[in-house]
PDB file of C-alpha atoms in Angstrom:
ATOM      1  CA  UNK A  22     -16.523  22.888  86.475  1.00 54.00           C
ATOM      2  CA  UNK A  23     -13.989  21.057  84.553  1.00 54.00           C
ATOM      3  CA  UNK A  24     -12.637  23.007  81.221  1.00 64.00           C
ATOM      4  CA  UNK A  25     -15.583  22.345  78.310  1.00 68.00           C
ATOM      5  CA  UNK A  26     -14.591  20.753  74.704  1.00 72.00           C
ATOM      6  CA  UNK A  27     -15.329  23.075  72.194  1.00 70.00           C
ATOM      7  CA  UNK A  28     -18.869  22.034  71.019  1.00 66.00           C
ATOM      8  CA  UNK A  29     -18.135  22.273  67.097  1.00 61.00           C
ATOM      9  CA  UNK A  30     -14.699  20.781  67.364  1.00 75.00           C
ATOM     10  CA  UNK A  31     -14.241  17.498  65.224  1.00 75.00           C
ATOM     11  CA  UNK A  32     -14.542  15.414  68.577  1.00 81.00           C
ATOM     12  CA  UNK A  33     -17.273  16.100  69.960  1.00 85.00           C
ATOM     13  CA  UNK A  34     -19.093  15.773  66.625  1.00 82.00           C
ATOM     14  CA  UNK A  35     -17.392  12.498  66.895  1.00 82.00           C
ATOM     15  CA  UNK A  36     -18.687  11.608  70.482  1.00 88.00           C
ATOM     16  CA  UNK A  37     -22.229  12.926  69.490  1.00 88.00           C
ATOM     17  CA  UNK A  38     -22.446  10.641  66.474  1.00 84.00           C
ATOM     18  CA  UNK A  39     -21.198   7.446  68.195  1.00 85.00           C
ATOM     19  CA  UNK A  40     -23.109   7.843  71.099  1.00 89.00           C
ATOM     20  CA  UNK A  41     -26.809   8.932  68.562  1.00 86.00           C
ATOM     21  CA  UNK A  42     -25.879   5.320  67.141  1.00 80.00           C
ATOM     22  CA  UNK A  43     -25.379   3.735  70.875  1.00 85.00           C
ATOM     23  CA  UNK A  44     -21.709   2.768  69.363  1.00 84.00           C
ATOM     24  CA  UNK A  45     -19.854   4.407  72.214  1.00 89.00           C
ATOM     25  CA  UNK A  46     -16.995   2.420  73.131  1.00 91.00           C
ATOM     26  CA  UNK A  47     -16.201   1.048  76.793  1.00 95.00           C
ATOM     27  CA  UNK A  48     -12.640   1.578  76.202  1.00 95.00           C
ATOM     28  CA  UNK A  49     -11.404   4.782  74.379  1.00 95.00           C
ATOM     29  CA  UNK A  50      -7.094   6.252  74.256  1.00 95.00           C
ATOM     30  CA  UNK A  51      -7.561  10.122  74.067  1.00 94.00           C
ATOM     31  CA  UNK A  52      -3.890  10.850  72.907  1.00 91.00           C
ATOM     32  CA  UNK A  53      -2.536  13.809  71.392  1.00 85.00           C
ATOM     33  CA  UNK A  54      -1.526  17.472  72.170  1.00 81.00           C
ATOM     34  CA  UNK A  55      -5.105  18.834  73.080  1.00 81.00           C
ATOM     35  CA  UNK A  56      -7.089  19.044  76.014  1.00 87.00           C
ATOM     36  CA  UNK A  57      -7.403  15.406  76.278  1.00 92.00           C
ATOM     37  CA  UNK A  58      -9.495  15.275  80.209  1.00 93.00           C
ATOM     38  CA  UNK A  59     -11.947  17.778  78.616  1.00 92.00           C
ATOM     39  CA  UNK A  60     -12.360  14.830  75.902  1.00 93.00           C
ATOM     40  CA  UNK A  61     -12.160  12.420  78.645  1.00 96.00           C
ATOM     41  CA  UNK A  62     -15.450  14.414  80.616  1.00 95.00           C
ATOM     42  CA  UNK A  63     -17.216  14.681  77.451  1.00 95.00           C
ATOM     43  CA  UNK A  64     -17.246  11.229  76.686  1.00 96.00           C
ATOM     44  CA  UNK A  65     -17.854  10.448  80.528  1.00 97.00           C
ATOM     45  CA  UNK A  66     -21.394  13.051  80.168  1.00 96.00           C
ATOM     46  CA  UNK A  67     -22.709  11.311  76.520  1.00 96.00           C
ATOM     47  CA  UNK A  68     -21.836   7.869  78.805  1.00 97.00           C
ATOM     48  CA  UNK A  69     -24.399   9.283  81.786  1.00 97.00           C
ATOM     49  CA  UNK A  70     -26.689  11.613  79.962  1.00 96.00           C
ATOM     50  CA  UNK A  71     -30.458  11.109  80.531  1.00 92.00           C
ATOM     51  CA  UNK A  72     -31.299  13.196  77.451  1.00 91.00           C
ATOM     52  CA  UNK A  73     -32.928  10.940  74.390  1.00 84.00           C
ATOM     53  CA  UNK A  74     -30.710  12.416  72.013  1.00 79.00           C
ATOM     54  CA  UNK A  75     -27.914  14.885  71.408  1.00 85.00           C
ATOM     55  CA  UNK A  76     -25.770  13.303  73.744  1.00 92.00           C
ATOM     56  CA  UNK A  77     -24.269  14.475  76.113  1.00 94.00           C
ATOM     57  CA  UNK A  78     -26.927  17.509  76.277  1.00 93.00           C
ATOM     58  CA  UNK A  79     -24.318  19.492  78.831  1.00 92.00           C
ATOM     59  CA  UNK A  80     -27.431  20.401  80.769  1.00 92.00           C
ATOM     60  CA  UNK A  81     -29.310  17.371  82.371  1.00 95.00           C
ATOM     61  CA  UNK A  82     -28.402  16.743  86.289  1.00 95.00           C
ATOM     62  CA  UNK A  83     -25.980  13.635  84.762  1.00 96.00           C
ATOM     63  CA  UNK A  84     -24.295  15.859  82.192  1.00 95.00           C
ATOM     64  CA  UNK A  85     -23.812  19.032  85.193  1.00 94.00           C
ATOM     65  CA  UNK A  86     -22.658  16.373  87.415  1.00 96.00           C
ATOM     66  CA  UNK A  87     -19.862  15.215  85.336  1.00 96.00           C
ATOM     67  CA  UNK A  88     -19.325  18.248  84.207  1.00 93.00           C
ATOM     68  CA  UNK A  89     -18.334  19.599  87.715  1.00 92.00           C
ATOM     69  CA  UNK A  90     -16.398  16.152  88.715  1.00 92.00           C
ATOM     70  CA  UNK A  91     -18.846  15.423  91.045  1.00 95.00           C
ATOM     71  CA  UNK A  92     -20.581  12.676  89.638  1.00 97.00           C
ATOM     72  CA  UNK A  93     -20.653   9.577  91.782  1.00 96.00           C
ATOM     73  CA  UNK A  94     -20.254   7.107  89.220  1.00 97.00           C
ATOM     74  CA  UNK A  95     -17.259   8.842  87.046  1.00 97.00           C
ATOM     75  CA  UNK A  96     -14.067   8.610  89.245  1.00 97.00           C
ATOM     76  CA  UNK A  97     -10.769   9.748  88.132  1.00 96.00           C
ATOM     77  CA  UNK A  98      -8.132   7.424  88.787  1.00 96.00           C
ATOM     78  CA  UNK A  99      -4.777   9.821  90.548  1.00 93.00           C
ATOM     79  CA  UNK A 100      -2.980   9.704  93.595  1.00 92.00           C
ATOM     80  CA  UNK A 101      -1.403  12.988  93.570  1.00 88.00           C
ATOM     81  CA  UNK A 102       1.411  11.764  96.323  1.00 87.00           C
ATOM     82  CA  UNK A 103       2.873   9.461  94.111  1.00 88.00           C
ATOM     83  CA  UNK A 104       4.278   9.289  90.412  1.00 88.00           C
ATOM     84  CA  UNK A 105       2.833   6.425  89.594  1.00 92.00           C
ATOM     85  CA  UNK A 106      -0.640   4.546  90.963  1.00 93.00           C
ATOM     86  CA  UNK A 107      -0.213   2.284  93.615  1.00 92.00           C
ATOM     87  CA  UNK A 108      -1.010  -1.331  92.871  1.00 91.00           C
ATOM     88  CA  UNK A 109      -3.749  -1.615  95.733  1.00 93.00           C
ATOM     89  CA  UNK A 110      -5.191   1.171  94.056  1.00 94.00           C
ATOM     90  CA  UNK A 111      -6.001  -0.418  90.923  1.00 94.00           C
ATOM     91  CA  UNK A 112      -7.167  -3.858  92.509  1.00 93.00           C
ATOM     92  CA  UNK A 113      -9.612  -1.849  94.744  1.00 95.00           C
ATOM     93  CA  UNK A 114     -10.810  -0.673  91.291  1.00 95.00           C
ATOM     94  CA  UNK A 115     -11.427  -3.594  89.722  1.00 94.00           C
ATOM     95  CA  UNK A 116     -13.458  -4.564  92.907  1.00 95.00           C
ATOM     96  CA  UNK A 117     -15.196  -1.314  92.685  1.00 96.00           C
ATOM     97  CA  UNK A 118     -16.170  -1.410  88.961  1.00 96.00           C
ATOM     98  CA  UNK A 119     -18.403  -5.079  89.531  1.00 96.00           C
ATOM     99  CA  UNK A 120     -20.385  -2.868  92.041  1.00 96.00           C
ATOM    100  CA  UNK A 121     -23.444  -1.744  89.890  1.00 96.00           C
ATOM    101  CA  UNK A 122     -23.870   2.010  89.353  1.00 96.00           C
ATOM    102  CA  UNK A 123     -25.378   4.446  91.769  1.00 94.00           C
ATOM    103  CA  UNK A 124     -26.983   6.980  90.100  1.00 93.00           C
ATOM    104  CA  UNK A 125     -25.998   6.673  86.630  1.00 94.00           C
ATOM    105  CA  UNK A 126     -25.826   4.516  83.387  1.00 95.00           C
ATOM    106  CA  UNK A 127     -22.413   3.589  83.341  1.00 97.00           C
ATOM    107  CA  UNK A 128     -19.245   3.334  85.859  1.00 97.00           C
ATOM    108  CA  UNK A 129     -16.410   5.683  84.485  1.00 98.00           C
ATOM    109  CA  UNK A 130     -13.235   5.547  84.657  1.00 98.00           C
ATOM    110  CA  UNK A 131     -10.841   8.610  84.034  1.00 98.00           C
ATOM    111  CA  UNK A 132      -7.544   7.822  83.921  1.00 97.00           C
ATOM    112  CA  UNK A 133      -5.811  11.337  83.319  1.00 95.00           C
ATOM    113  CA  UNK A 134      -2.117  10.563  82.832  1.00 94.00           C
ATOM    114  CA  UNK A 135      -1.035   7.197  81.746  1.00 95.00           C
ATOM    115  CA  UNK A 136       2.547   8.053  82.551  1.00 92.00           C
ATOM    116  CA  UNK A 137       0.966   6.998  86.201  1.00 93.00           C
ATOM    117  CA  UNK A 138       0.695   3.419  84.874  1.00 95.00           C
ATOM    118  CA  UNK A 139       3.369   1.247  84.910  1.00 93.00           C
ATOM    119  CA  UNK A 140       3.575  -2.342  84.101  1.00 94.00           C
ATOM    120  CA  UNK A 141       2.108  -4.298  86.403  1.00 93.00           C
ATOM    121  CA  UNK A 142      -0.712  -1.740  86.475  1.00 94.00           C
ATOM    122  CA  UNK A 143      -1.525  -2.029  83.387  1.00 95.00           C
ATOM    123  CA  UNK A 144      -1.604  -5.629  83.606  1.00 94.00           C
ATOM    124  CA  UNK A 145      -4.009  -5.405  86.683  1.00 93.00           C
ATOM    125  CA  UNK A 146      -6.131  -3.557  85.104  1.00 95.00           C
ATOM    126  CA  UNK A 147      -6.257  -5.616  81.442  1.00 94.00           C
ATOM    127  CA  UNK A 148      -8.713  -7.873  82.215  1.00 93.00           C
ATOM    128  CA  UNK A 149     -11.089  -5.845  83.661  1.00 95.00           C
ATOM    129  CA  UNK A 150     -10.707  -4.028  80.227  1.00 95.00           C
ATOM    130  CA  UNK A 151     -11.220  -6.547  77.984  1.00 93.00           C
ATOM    131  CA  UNK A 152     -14.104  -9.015  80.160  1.00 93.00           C
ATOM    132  CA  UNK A 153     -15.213  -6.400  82.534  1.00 94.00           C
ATOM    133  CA  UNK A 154     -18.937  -5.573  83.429  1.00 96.00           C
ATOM    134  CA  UNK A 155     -20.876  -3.705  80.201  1.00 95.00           C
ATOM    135  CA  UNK A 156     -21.740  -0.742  82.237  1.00 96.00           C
ATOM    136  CA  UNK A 157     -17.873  -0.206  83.260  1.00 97.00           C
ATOM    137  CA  UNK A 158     -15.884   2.108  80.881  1.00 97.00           C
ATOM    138  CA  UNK A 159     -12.752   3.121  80.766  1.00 98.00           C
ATOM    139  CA  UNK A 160     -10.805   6.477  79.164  1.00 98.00           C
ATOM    140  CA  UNK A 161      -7.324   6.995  78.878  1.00 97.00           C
ATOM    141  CA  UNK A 162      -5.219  10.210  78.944  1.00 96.00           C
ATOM    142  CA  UNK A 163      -1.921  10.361  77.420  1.00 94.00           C
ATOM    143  CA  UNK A 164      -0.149  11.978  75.008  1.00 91.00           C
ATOM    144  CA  UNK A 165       1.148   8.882  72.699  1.00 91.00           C
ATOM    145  CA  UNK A 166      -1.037   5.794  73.096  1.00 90.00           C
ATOM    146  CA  UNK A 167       2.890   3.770  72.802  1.00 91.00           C
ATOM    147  CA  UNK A 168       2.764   4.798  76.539  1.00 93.00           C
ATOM    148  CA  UNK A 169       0.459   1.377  77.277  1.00 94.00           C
ATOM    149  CA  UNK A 170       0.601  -1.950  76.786  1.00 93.00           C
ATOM    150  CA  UNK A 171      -0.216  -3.248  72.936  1.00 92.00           C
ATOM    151  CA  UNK A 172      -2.555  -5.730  75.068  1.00 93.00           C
ATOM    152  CA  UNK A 173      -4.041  -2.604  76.487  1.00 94.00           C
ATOM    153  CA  UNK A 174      -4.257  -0.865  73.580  1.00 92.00           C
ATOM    154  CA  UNK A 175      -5.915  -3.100  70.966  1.00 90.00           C
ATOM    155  CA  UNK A 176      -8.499  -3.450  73.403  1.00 91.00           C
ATOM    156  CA  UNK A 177      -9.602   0.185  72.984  1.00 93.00           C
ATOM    157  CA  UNK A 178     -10.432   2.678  70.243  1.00 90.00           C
ATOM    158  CA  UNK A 179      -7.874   5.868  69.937  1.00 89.00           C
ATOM    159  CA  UNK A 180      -8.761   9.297  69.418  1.00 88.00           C
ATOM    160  CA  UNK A 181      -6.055  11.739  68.806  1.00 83.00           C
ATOM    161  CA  UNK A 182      -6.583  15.118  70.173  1.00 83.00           C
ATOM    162  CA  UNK A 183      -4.217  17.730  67.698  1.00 69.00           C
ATOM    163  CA  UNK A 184      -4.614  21.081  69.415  1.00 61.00           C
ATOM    164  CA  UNK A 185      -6.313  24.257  67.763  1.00 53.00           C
ATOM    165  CA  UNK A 186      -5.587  23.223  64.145  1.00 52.00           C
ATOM    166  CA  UNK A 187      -7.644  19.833  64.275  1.00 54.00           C
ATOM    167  CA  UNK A 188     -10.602  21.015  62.485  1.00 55.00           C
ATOM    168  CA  UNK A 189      -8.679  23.004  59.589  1.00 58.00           C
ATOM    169  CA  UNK A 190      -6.867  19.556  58.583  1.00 64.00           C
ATOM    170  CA  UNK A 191      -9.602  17.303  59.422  1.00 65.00           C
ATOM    171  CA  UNK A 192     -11.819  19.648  57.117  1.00 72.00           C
ATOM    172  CA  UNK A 193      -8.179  19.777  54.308  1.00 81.00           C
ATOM    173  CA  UNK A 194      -8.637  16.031  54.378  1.00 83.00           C
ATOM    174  CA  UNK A 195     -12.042  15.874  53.376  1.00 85.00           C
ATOM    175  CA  UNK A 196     -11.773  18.148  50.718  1.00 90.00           C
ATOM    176  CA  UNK A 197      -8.916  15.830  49.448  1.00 92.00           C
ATOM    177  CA  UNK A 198     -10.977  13.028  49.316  1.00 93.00           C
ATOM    178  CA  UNK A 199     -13.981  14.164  48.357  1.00 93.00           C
ATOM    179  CA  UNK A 200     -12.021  14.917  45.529  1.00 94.00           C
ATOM    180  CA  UNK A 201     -11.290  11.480  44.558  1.00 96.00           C
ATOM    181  CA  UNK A 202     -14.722  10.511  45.219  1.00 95.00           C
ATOM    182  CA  UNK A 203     -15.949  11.815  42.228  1.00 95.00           C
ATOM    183  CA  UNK A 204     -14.311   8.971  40.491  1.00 95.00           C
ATOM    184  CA  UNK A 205     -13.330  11.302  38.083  1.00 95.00           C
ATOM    185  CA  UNK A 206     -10.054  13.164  36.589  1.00 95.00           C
ATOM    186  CA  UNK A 207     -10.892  16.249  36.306  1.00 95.00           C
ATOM    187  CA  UNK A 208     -11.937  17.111  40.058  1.00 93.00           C
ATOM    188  CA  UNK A 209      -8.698  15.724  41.076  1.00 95.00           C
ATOM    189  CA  UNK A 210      -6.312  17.196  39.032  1.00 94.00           C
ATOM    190  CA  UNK A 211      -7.747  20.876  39.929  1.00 94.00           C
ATOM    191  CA  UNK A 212      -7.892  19.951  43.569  1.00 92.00           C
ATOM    192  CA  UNK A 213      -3.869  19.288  43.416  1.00 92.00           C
ATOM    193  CA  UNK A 214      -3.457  21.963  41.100  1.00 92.00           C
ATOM    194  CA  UNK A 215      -4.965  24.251  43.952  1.00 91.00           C
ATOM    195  CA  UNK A 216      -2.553  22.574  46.841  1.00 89.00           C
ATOM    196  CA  UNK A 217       0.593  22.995  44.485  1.00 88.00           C
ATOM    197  CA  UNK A 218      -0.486  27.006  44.204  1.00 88.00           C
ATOM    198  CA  UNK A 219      -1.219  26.948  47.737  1.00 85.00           C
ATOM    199  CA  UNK A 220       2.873  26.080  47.794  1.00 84.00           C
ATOM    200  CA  UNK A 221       2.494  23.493  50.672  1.00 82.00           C
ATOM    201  CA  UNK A 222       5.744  22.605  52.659  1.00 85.00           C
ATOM    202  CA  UNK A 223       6.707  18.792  52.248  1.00 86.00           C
ATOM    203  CA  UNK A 224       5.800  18.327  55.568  1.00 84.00           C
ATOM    204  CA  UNK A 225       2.335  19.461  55.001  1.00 86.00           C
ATOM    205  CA  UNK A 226       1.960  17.666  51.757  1.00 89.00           C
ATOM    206  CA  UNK A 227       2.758  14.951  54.174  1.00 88.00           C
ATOM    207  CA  UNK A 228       0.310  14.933  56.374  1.00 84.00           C
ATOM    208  CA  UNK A 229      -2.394  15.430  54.321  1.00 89.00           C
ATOM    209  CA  UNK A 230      -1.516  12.347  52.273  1.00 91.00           C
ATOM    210  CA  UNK A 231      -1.013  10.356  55.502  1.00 87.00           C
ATOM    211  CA  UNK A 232      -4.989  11.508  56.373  1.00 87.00           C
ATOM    212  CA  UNK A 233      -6.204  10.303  52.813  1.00 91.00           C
ATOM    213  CA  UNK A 234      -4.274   7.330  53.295  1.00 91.00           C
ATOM    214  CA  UNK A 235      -6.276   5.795  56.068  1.00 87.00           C
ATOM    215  CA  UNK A 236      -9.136   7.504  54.933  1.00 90.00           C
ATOM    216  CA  UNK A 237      -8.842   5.397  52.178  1.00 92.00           C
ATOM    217  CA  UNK A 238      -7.955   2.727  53.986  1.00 91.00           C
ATOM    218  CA  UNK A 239     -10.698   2.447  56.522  1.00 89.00           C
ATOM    219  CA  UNK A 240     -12.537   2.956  53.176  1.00 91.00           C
ATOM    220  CA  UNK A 241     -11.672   0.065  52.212  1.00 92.00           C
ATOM    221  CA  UNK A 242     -12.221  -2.005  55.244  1.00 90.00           C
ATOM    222  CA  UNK A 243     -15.618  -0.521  55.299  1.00 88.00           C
ATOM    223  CA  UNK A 244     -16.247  -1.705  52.027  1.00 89.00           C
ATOM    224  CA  UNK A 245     -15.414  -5.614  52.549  1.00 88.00           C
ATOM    225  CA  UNK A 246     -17.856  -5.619  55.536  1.00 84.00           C
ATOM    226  CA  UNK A 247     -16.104  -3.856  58.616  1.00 73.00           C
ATOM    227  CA  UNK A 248     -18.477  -3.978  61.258  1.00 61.00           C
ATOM    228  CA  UNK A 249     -17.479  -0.987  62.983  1.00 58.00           C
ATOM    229  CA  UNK A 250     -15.621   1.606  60.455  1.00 55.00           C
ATOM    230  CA  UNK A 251     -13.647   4.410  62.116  1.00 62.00           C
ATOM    231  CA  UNK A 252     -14.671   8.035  61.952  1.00 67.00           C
ATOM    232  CA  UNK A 253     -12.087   9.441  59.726  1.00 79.00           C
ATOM    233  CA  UNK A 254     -12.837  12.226  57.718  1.00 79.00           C
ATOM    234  CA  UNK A 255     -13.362  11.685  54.145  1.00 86.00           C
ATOM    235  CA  UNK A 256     -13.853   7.577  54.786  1.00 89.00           C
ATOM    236  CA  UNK A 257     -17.215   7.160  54.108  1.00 88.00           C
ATOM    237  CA  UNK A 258     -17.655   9.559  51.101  1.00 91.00           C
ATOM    238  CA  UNK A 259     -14.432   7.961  49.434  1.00 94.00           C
ATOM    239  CA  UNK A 260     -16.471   4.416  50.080  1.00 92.00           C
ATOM    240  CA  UNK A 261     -20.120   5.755  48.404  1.00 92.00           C
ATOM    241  CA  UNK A 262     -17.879   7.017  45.608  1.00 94.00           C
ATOM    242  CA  UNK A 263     -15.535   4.418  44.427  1.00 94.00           C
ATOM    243  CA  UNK A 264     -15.173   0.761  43.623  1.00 94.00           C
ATOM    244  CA  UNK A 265     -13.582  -1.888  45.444  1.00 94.00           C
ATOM    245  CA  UNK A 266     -10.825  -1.819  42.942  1.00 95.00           C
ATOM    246  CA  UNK A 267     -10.499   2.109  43.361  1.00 95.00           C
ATOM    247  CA  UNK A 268     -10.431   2.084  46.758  1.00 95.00           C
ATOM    248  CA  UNK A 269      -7.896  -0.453  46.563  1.00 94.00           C
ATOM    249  CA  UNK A 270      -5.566   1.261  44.389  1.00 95.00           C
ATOM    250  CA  UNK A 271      -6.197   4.811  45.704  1.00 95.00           C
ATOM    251  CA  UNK A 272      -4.875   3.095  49.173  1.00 94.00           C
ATOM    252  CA  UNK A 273      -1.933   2.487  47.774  1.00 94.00           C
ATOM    253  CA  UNK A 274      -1.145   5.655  45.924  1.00 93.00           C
ATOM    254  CA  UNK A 275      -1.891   7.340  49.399  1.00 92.00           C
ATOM    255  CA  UNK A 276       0.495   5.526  50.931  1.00 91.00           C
ATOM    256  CA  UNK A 277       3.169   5.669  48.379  1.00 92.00           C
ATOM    257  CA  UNK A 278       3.525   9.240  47.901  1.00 91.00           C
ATOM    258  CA  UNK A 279       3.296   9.869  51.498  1.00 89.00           C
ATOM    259  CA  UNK A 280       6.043   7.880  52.601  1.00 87.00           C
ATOM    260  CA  UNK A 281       8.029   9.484  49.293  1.00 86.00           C
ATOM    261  CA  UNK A 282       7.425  12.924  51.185  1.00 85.00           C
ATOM    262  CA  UNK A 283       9.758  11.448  53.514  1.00 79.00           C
ATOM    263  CA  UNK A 284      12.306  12.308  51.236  1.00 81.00           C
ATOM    264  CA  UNK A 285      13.861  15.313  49.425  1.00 75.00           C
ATOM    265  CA  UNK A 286      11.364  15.472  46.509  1.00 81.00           C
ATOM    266  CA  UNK A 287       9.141  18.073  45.573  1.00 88.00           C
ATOM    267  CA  UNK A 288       6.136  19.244  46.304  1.00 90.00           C
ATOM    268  CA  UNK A 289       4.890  19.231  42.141  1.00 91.00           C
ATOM    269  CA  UNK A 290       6.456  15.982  41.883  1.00 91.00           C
ATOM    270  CA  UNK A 291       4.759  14.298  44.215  1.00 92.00           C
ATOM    271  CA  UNK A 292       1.366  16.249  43.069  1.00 93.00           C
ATOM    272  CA  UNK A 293       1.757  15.099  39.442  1.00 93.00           C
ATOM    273  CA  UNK A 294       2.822  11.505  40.121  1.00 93.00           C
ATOM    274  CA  UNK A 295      -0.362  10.986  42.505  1.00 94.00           C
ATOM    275  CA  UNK A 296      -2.447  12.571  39.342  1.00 94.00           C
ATOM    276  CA  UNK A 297      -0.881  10.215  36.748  1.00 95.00           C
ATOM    277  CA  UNK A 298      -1.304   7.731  39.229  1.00 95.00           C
ATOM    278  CA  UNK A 299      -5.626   8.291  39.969  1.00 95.00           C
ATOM    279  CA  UNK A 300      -5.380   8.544  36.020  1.00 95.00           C
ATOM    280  CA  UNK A 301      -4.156   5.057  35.337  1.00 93.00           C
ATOM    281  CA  UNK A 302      -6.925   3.808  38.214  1.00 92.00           C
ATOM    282  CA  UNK A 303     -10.013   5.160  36.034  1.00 90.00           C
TER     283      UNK A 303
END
């Protein structure tokens, strides 16, 4: 059996959700420094899983079949004698993937290292991406999502994998905006009192602010009628808390003060600029 994702992690939460909603997408990048094929199989299980919810249940005959990479309509895409997938390879699968399934709901496809996909590959294999059959999916492995094709990659929905840590900043985040989704000062300013105790490195201060800023962003977008919002943490309690106008302006304070971390400022300075900042947006 192929290595599990942790059940509780972030992701799989993720998966679960999209897939209780029937919003899976048929095209998803699983970048980043984790274990991106368990993602990969996980997604591939909630994609063949007979259960009628809590998808993928891990223990129907679909899910076990997956599971132990056995599954007759989940192939992963390799040719171990060769760095990088012949071209007959990929033709053969676009033939293969107009061929209904066998035995399950979808036809998956696991590609486990884009490195493997050059050019012309990638190319090959676009169309089938973007017009091919509903019940054909497609996951990609790789550990920056630069390593395909912009055509390639606005076709599908990325979901970066960070390692042991993803929940603890993913969970930082939240608190960070749930903050500001009081729509008040007072919440706020203890929150970034708290982080400036906490004597955060720039770099950390940095990333944080990066998460709030498309939190806030996607905010946003979910507020003027985005049909399909992202699941970033903190999004959708920053867009039941604020205004338009907040969530316009809190945007752009994210983004300011993150890309100011870039720089030799401090920690506090940053902290009480973004506070005079949310003060000025009440």
């Amino acid at each position: 059996m192929g290595q599990l994702l942790p059940e509780n992690s972030t992701l799989a939460r993720r998966l679960r959700r999209a897939a209780a909603g029937g919003a899976l997408p048929h095209a998803i990048i699983f970048s980043g420094s984790g274990d991106r094929m368990a993602a990969a199989r996980f997604a591939a299980a909630a994609m063949e899983c007979q259960a009628e919810g809590g998808r993928p249940c891990l223990q129907c005959r679909q899910c076990r079949k997956v599971m132990e990479d056995i599954h007759p309509d989940v192939q992963t895409v390799q040719d171990p004698d060769h760095r990088e997938l012949p071209v007959d390879l990929l033709r053969s699968l676009r033939q293969d993937a107009y061929i209904r399934p066998n035995d399950g709901a979808a036809k998956v496809y696991i590609f486990p290292d884009c490195d493997a996909l050059n050019q012309r590959d990638q190319n090959v294999l676009l169309k089938l991406v973007e017009e091919g059959p509903p019940y054909a999916a497609f996951l990609f492995c790789t550990e920056t999502a630069a390593t395909l094709l912009p055509t390639i990659r606005s076709r599908c929905v990325e979901w970066k994998l960070r390692g042991g840590d993803e929940d603890a900043r993913d969970d930082t985040a939240r608190d960070l905006c749930r903050a500001f989704a009081s729509g008040q000062l007072l919440p706020v300013s203890q929150y970034l009192v708290g982080l400036e105790n906490k004597r955060l490195k720039r770099e950390q201060l940095q990333q944080l602010l990066e998460a709030g800023w498309r939190a806030a962003a996607e905010a946003l977008l979910a507020a003027y009628g985005k049909p399909d919002p992202a699941d970033i943490p903190g999004a959708e309690e920053l867009r039941r808390g604020l205004t338009v106008r907040q969530l316009r302006g809190l945007t752009e304070l994210m983004k300011r003060y993150c890309l100011e971390c870039r720089y030799n400022v401090g920690v506090g300075h940053v902290l009480g600029a973004l506070c005079a900042g949310w003060e000025k947006l009440l």
